[in-house]
mmCIF file of C-alpha atoms in Angstrom:
data_model
loop_
_atom_site.group_PDB
_atom_site.id
_atom_site.type_symbol
_atom_site.label_atom_id
_atom_site.label_comp_id
_atom_site.label_asym_id
_atom_site.label_seq_id
_atom_site.Cartn_x
_atom_site.Cartn_y
_atom_site.Cartn_z
ATOM 1 C CA MET M 1 -6.256 -39.966 -46.054
ATOM 2 C CA THR M 2 -4.156 -40.160 -42.972
ATOM 3 C CA PHE M 3 -3.376 -37.209 -40.679
ATOM 4 C CA SER M 4 -3.246 -33.375 -40.940
ATOM 5 C CA ILE M 5 -3.139 -30.272 -38.895
ATOM 6 C CA ALA M 6 -4.654 -26.959 -39.879
ATOM 7 C CA ALA M 7 -3.130 -24.145 -37.857
ATOM 8 C CA ARG M 8 -2.583 -20.312 -37.124
ATOM 9 C CA CYS M 9 0.406 -18.911 -35.744
ATOM 10 C CA PRO M 10 -0.658 -16.500 -32.929
ATOM 11 C CA ARG M 11 2.772 -14.648 -33.266
ATOM 12 C CA THR M 12 2.814 -13.896 -36.763
ATOM 13 C CA GLY M 13 -1.071 -14.489 -37.802
ATOM 14 C CA GLN M 14 0.413 -17.137 -40.549
ATOM 15 C CA LEU M 15 -1.919 -19.817 -41.460
ATOM 16 C CA GLY M 16 -1.130 -23.161 -42.741
ATOM 17 C CA VAL M 17 -1.829 -27.107 -42.948
ATOM 18 C CA GLY M 18 0.501 -29.949 -42.778
ATOM 19 C CA ALA M 19 -0.371 -33.394 -43.808
ATOM 20 C CA LEU M 20 0.927 -36.841 -44.521
ATOM 21 C CA THR M 21 -0.709 -39.780 -46.261
ATOM 22 C CA ALA M 22 -0.384 -43.369 -47.809
ATOM 23 C CA ARG M 23 -1.460 -41.999 -51.012
ATOM 24 C CA PRO M 24 0.177 -39.683 -53.568
ATOM 25 C CA ALA M 25 -0.306 -36.155 -53.699
ATOM 26 C CA VAL M 26 -1.716 -35.296 -50.291
ATOM 27 C CA GLY M 27 -0.958 -31.482 -50.912
ATOM 28 C CA LYS M 28 -3.079 -31.451 -53.805
ATOM 29 C CA LEU M 29 -6.145 -33.245 -52.143
ATOM 30 C CA VAL M 30 -6.231 -32.058 -48.546
ATOM 31 C CA ALA M 31 -4.482 -28.632 -47.946
ATOM 32 C CA TYR M 32 -6.230 -25.325 -48.596
ATOM 33 C CA VAL M 33 -5.125 -21.952 -47.155
ATOM 34 C CA SER M 34 -6.132 -18.309 -47.548
ATOM 35 C CA ALA M 35 -4.381 -15.281 -46.144
ATOM 36 C CA GLY M 36 -7.152 -13.276 -44.031
ATOM 37 C CA ALA M 37 -9.334 -16.308 -44.107
ATOM 38 C CA GLY M 38 -8.227 -19.604 -42.607
ATOM 39 C CA ALA M 39 -6.865 -22.870 -43.168
ATOM 40 C CA VAL M 40 -8.765 -26.072 -44.079
ATOM 41 C CA ALA M 41 -7.835 -29.670 -44.394
ATOM 42 C CA THR M 42 -10.199 -32.098 -45.858
ATOM 43 C CA GLN M 43 -9.664 -35.797 -45.960
ATOM 44 C CA ALA M 44 -10.933 -39.254 -45.327
ATOM 45 C CA THR M 45 -12.989 -38.873 -48.700
ATOM 46 C CA PRO M 46 -11.919 -35.481 -49.346
ATOM 47 C CA ASN M 47 -14.589 -32.628 -50.509
ATOM 48 C CA PRO M 48 -12.763 -29.539 -51.908
ATOM 49 C CA PHE M 49 -15.703 -27.425 -51.625
ATOM 50 C CA LEU M 50 -15.648 -27.624 -47.945
ATOM 51 C CA ALA M 51 -12.663 -25.456 -48.486
ATOM 52 C CA TYR M 52 -13.743 -23.461 -51.494
ATOM 53 C CA ASP M 53 -17.115 -22.621 -50.128
ATOM 54 C CA GLY M 54 -15.804 -22.449 -46.304
ATOM 55 C CA LEU M 55 -12.747 -20.001 -46.876
ATOM 56 C CA PRO M 56 -14.935 -17.043 -48.235
ATOM 57 C CA LEU M 57 -17.249 -17.590 -45.174
ATOM 58 C CA LEU M 58 -14.277 -17.364 -42.790
ATOM 59 C CA ALA M 59 -12.993 -14.292 -44.651
ATOM 60 C CA GLU M 60 -16.442 -12.926 -43.459
ATOM 61 C CA GLY M 61 -15.675 -13.501 -40.106
ATOM 62 C CA ARG M 62 -18.016 -16.262 -39.410
ATOM 63 C CA PRO M 63 -16.969 -18.674 -36.879
ATOM 64 C CA PRO M 64 -15.498 -22.080 -38.123
ATOM 65 C CA GLY M 65 -18.015 -24.175 -36.370
ATOM 66 C CA ASP M 66 -21.133 -22.249 -37.720
ATOM 67 C CA VAL M 67 -19.485 -22.460 -41.360
ATOM 68 C CA LEU M 68 -18.818 -26.256 -41.071
ATOM 69 C CA ALA M 69 -22.225 -27.024 -39.780
ATOM 70 C CA GLU M 70 -23.688 -24.953 -42.734
ATOM 71 C CA LEU M 71 -21.560 -26.737 -45.348
ATOM 72 C CA LEU M 72 -21.799 -30.417 -43.969
ATOM 73 C CA ALA M 73 -25.749 -30.057 -43.668
ATOM 74 C CA ARG M 74 -25.725 -29.871 -47.412
ATOM 75 C CA ASP M 75 -23.274 -32.397 -48.124
ATOM 76 C CA PRO M 76 -24.751 -35.979 -48.723
ATOM 77 C CA GLY M 77 -21.080 -37.527 -48.160
ATOM 78 C CA ARG M 78 -20.438 -35.932 -44.732
ATOM 79 C CA GLU M 79 -20.372 -39.385 -42.950
ATOM 80 C CA VAL M 80 -17.290 -40.271 -45.083
ATOM 81 C CA ARG M 81 -15.721 -36.799 -44.604
ATOM 82 C CA GLN M 82 -13.237 -35.248 -42.225
ATOM 83 C CA VAL M 83 -12.239 -31.776 -42.131
ATOM 84 C CA GLY M 84 -10.532 -29.555 -39.828
ATOM 85 C CA MET M 85 -11.137 -25.503 -40.167
ATOM 86 C CA VAL M 86 -9.098 -22.986 -38.394
ATOM 87 C CA ASP M 87 -9.798 -19.119 -39.092
ATOM 88 C CA ARG M 88 -7.622 -16.059 -38.972
ATOM 89 C CA GLU M 89 -8.464 -15.510 -35.347
ATOM 90 C CA GLY M 90 -7.253 -19.040 -34.415
ATOM 91 C CA ARG M 91 -10.597 -20.287 -33.773
ATOM 92 C CA SER M 92 -10.882 -23.950 -34.736
ATOM 93 C CA TYR M 93 -13.582 -26.704 -35.428
ATOM 94 C CA ALA M 94 -13.461 -30.428 -36.952
ATOM 95 C CA HIS M 95 -15.796 -32.938 -38.189
ATOM 96 C CA THR M 96 -15.117 -36.695 -38.208
ATOM 97 C CA GLY M 97 -17.970 -38.692 -40.192
ATOM 98 C CA SER M 98 -19.122 -41.834 -38.635
ATOM 99 C CA ARG M 99 -18.151 -43.898 -41.510
ATOM 100 C CA ALA M 100 -14.329 -42.531 -41.577
ATOM 101 C CA LEU M 101 -12.147 -45.483 -41.507
ATOM 102 C CA TYR M 102 -10.863 -46.593 -37.813
ATOM 103 C CA TRP M 103 -9.149 -45.481 -36.001
ATOM 104 C CA ALA M 104 -10.651 -41.901 -36.972
ATOM 105 C CA GLY M 105 -10.959 -38.723 -34.608
ATOM 106 C CA HIS M 106 -9.885 -35.321 -34.212
ATOM 107 C CA ARG M 107 -8.467 -33.061 -31.610
ATOM 108 C CA THR M 108 -8.996 -28.940 -31.719
ATOM 109 C CA GLY M 109 -7.614 -26.321 -29.352
ATOM 110 C CA PRO M 110 -6.721 -22.557 -29.743
ATOM 111 C CA GLY M 111 -5.203 -22.194 -33.143
ATOM 112 C CA TYR M 112 -5.459 -25.867 -34.375
ATOM 113 C CA ALA M 113 -7.585 -28.503 -35.600
ATOM 114 C CA ALA M 114 -5.705 -32.130 -35.829
ATOM 115 C CA GLN M 115 -7.534 -35.036 -37.324
ATOM 116 C CA GLY M 116 -6.540 -38.381 -38.694
ATOM 117 C CA ASN M 117 -8.464 -41.622 -40.213
ATOM 118 C CA ARG M 118 -7.192 -45.117 -40.834
ATOM 119 C CA LEU M 119 -4.677 -44.590 -37.849
ATOM 120 C CA VAL M 120 -3.324 -47.065 -35.491
ATOM 121 C CA GLY M 121 -4.746 -45.357 -32.579
ATOM 122 C CA PRO M 122 -5.664 -42.057 -30.916
ATOM 123 C CA GLU M 123 -2.002 -41.697 -29.768
ATOM 124 C CA ILE M 124 -1.022 -40.566 -33.026
ATOM 125 C CA LEU M 125 -2.923 -37.090 -32.650
ATOM 126 C CA ALA M 126 -2.028 -36.922 -29.185
ATOM 127 C CA GLU M 127 1.571 -37.113 -30.177
ATOM 128 C CA ILE M 128 0.775 -34.547 -33.025
ATOM 129 C CA VAL M 129 -0.854 -32.125 -30.926
ATOM 130 C CA ARG M 130 1.868 -32.337 -28.114
ATOM 131 C CA VAL M 131 4.672 -31.627 -30.303
ATOM 132 C CA PHE M 132 2.761 -28.679 -32.037
ATOM 133 C CA GLU M 133 1.749 -27.094 -28.748
ATOM 134 C CA GLU M 134 5.207 -27.400 -27.205
ATOM 135 C CA SER M 135 7.213 -25.929 -30.179
ATOM 136 C CA ARG M 136 4.997 -22.458 -30.233
ATOM 137 C CA ASP M 137 8.118 -20.334 -30.343
ATOM 138 C CA LEU M 138 8.990 -21.647 -33.623
ATOM 139 C CA ASP M 139 7.794 -20.718 -37.143
ATOM 140 C CA LEU M 140 4.888 -22.229 -38.311
ATOM 141 C CA ALA M 141 6.411 -24.325 -41.195
ATOM 142 C CA GLU M 142 8.567 -25.644 -38.783
ATOM 143 C CA ARG M 143 6.021 -26.375 -36.370
ATOM 144 C CA LEU M 144 4.040 -28.211 -39.146
ATOM 145 C CA VAL M 145 6.944 -30.316 -40.247
ATOM 146 C CA LEU M 146 7.385 -31.258 -36.350
ATOM 147 C CA ALA M 147 3.816 -32.393 -36.203
ATOM 148 C CA ILE M 148 4.080 -34.401 -39.213
ATOM 149 C CA GLU M 149 7.289 -36.117 -38.077
ATOM 150 C CA ALA M 150 5.822 -36.571 -34.730
ATOM 151 C CA GLY M 151 2.863 -38.433 -36.036
ATOM 152 C CA GLU M 152 4.625 -40.477 -38.417
ATOM 153 C CA GLY M 153 7.007 -41.429 -35.477
ATOM 154 C CA ALA M 154 4.222 -42.615 -33.481
ATOM 155 C CA GLY M 155 2.998 -45.033 -35.721
ATOM 156 C CA GLY M 156 1.066 -43.101 -38.392
ATOM 157 C CA ASP M 157 -1.156 -44.772 -40.954
ATOM 158 C CA ARG M 158 -1.646 -48.441 -40.644
ATOM 159 C CA HIS M 159 -0.628 -48.558 -44.361
ATOM 160 C CA GLY M 160 2.403 -46.574 -44.221
ATOM 161 C CA ALA M 161 3.173 -43.298 -45.595
ATOM 162 C CA ARG M 162 3.575 -41.866 -49.167
ATOM 163 C CA SER M 163 3.114 -38.259 -49.518
ATOM 164 C CA ALA M 164 3.629 -35.385 -47.491
ATOM 165 C CA THR M 165 2.909 -31.680 -47.502
ATOM 166 C CA VAL M 166 3.317 -28.192 -45.710
ATOM 167 C CA THR M 167 1.366 -24.998 -47.009
ATOM 168 C CA VAL M 168 1.761 -21.593 -45.174
ATOM 169 C CA VAL M 169 0.347 -18.081 -46.273
ATOM 170 C CA ALA M 170 1.566 -14.896 -44.547
ATOM 171 C CA ASP M 171 -0.019 -11.739 -45.490
ATOM 172 C CA GLN M 172 -0.151 -12.194 -49.159
ATOM 173 C CA PRO M 173 -2.288 -14.085 -51.731
ATOM 174 C CA TYR M 174 0.330 -16.560 -52.579
ATOM 175 C CA PRO M 175 2.043 -19.136 -50.151
ATOM 176 C CA LEU M 176 5.186 -18.174 -48.171
ATOM 177 C CA TRP M 177 5.711 -21.972 -48.057
ATOM 178 C CA ASP M 178 4.286 -24.816 -50.336
ATOM 179 C CA VAL M 179 6.286 -27.997 -49.918
ATOM 180 C CA ARG M 180 5.220 -30.743 -51.382
ATOM 181 C CA VAL M 181 6.339 -34.791 -51.363
ATOM 182 C CA ASP M 182 4.018 -36.387 -53.815
ATOM 183 C CA ASP M 183 5.524 -39.788 -53.936
ATOM 184 C CA ALA M 184 8.509 -41.047 -51.795
ATOM 185 C CA ASP M 185 8.956 -44.300 -49.700
ATOM 186 C CA HIS M 186 9.750 -41.901 -46.714
ATOM 187 C CA PRO M 187 7.928 -38.597 -47.134
ATOM 188 C CA ALA M 188 8.323 -37.116 -43.745
ATOM 189 C CA ARG M 189 12.057 -37.566 -44.258
ATOM 190 C CA GLU M 190 11.788 -35.977 -47.702
ATOM 191 C CA LEU M 191 9.532 -33.175 -46.260
ATOM 192 C CA ARG M 192 12.359 -32.392 -43.711
ATOM 193 C CA ARG M 193 14.991 -32.055 -46.440
ATOM 194 C CA LEU M 194 12.892 -29.993 -48.656
ATOM 195 C CA HIS M 195 11.943 -27.885 -45.685
ATOM 196 C CA GLY M 196 15.457 -26.931 -45.613
ATOM 197 C CA VAL M 197 16.071 -26.221 -49.226
ATOM 198 C CA PHE M 198 12.863 -23.789 -49.119
ATOM 199 C CA ARG M 199 14.356 -22.061 -46.063
ATOM 200 C CA ASP M 200 17.420 -21.164 -47.397
ATOM 201 C CA GLU M 201 16.612 -20.670 -51.172
ATOM 202 C CA VAL M 202 12.816 -20.468 -52.145
ATOM 203 C CA VAL M 203 11.548 -18.575 -49.160
ATOM 204 C CA PRO M 204 14.167 -15.681 -49.455
ATOM 205 C CA THR M 205 13.067 -15.316 -53.053
ATOM 206 C CA ILE M 206 9.342 -15.150 -52.238
ATOM 207 C CA ARG M 207 10.105 -12.438 -49.642
ATOM 208 C CA GLY M 208 11.276 -10.348 -52.485
ATOM 209 C CA LEU M 209 8.194 -10.882 -54.701
ATOM 210 C CA PRO M 210 5.890 -7.770 -55.169
ATOM 211 C CA SER M 211 3.305 -7.350 -52.483
ATOM 212 C CA ARG M 212 0.150 -5.406 -52.323
ATOM 213 C CA ASP M 213 1.923 -2.823 -50.377
ATOM 214 C CA ASP M 214 5.140 -3.020 -52.456
ATOM 215 C CA PRO M 215 4.061 -3.291 -56.242
ATOM 216 C CA MET M 216 7.657 -3.286 -57.456
ATOM 217 C CA GLY M 217 9.081 -6.154 -54.778
ATOM 218 C CA GLU M 218 12.572 -6.083 -53.527
ATOM 219 C CA ALA M 219 14.102 -8.500 -56.138
ATOM 220 C CA ALA M 220 13.278 -6.192 -58.884
ATOM 221 C CA ARG M 221 14.244 -3.095 -56.993
ATOM 222 C CA ARG M 222 17.783 -4.761 -56.640
ATOM 223 C CA ALA M 223 17.925 -5.551 -60.283
ATOM 224 C CA LEU M 224 17.040 -2.324 -61.126
ATOM 225 C CA GLY M 225 19.593 -0.706 -59.155
#
């Protein structure tokens, strides 16, 4: 896998993951987000259990560093793993195994963990982080798209790009944004196009769905008059 960023918006509390890679279906393999818990990106040689086992521990309030230390200690493939984790408070932590493909590394800060492997160099992550930090007034989904575009524009994967994703949850179990480009010649460009489609047509529909506080949902309320 190529590069990803797991993140939390301090203004809205939304959690999300954005990623881009040279293989198909990065959204299926890399991005895991849970409302009230956190966001996890697992890549290089992915291990979904770092997310499936990690998110419930984050939901208990445990720090990402402690959670990852525990999970990696019992993962025999940890030296080929790469993972970034952010919790609901914005605490972040990342791991890059010693045998992740060069160039590989990560950067963390308040509200984000950015990681990449098989990149042209560390400047890719530097650009991702710069754009993400400088766009803090925007919605999280837009910031993640910008970060992916920045990483791709800076050189991205040494083997090109094929798929991209942005997943964001708000205060419900289901995603507010789940935009996936599974196989495209220019996935960052296609992600930008689909982001516009979701913004205009899909997100308003999702906001009208039933919620824990509103079991009917605004869409059903309108339909029933």
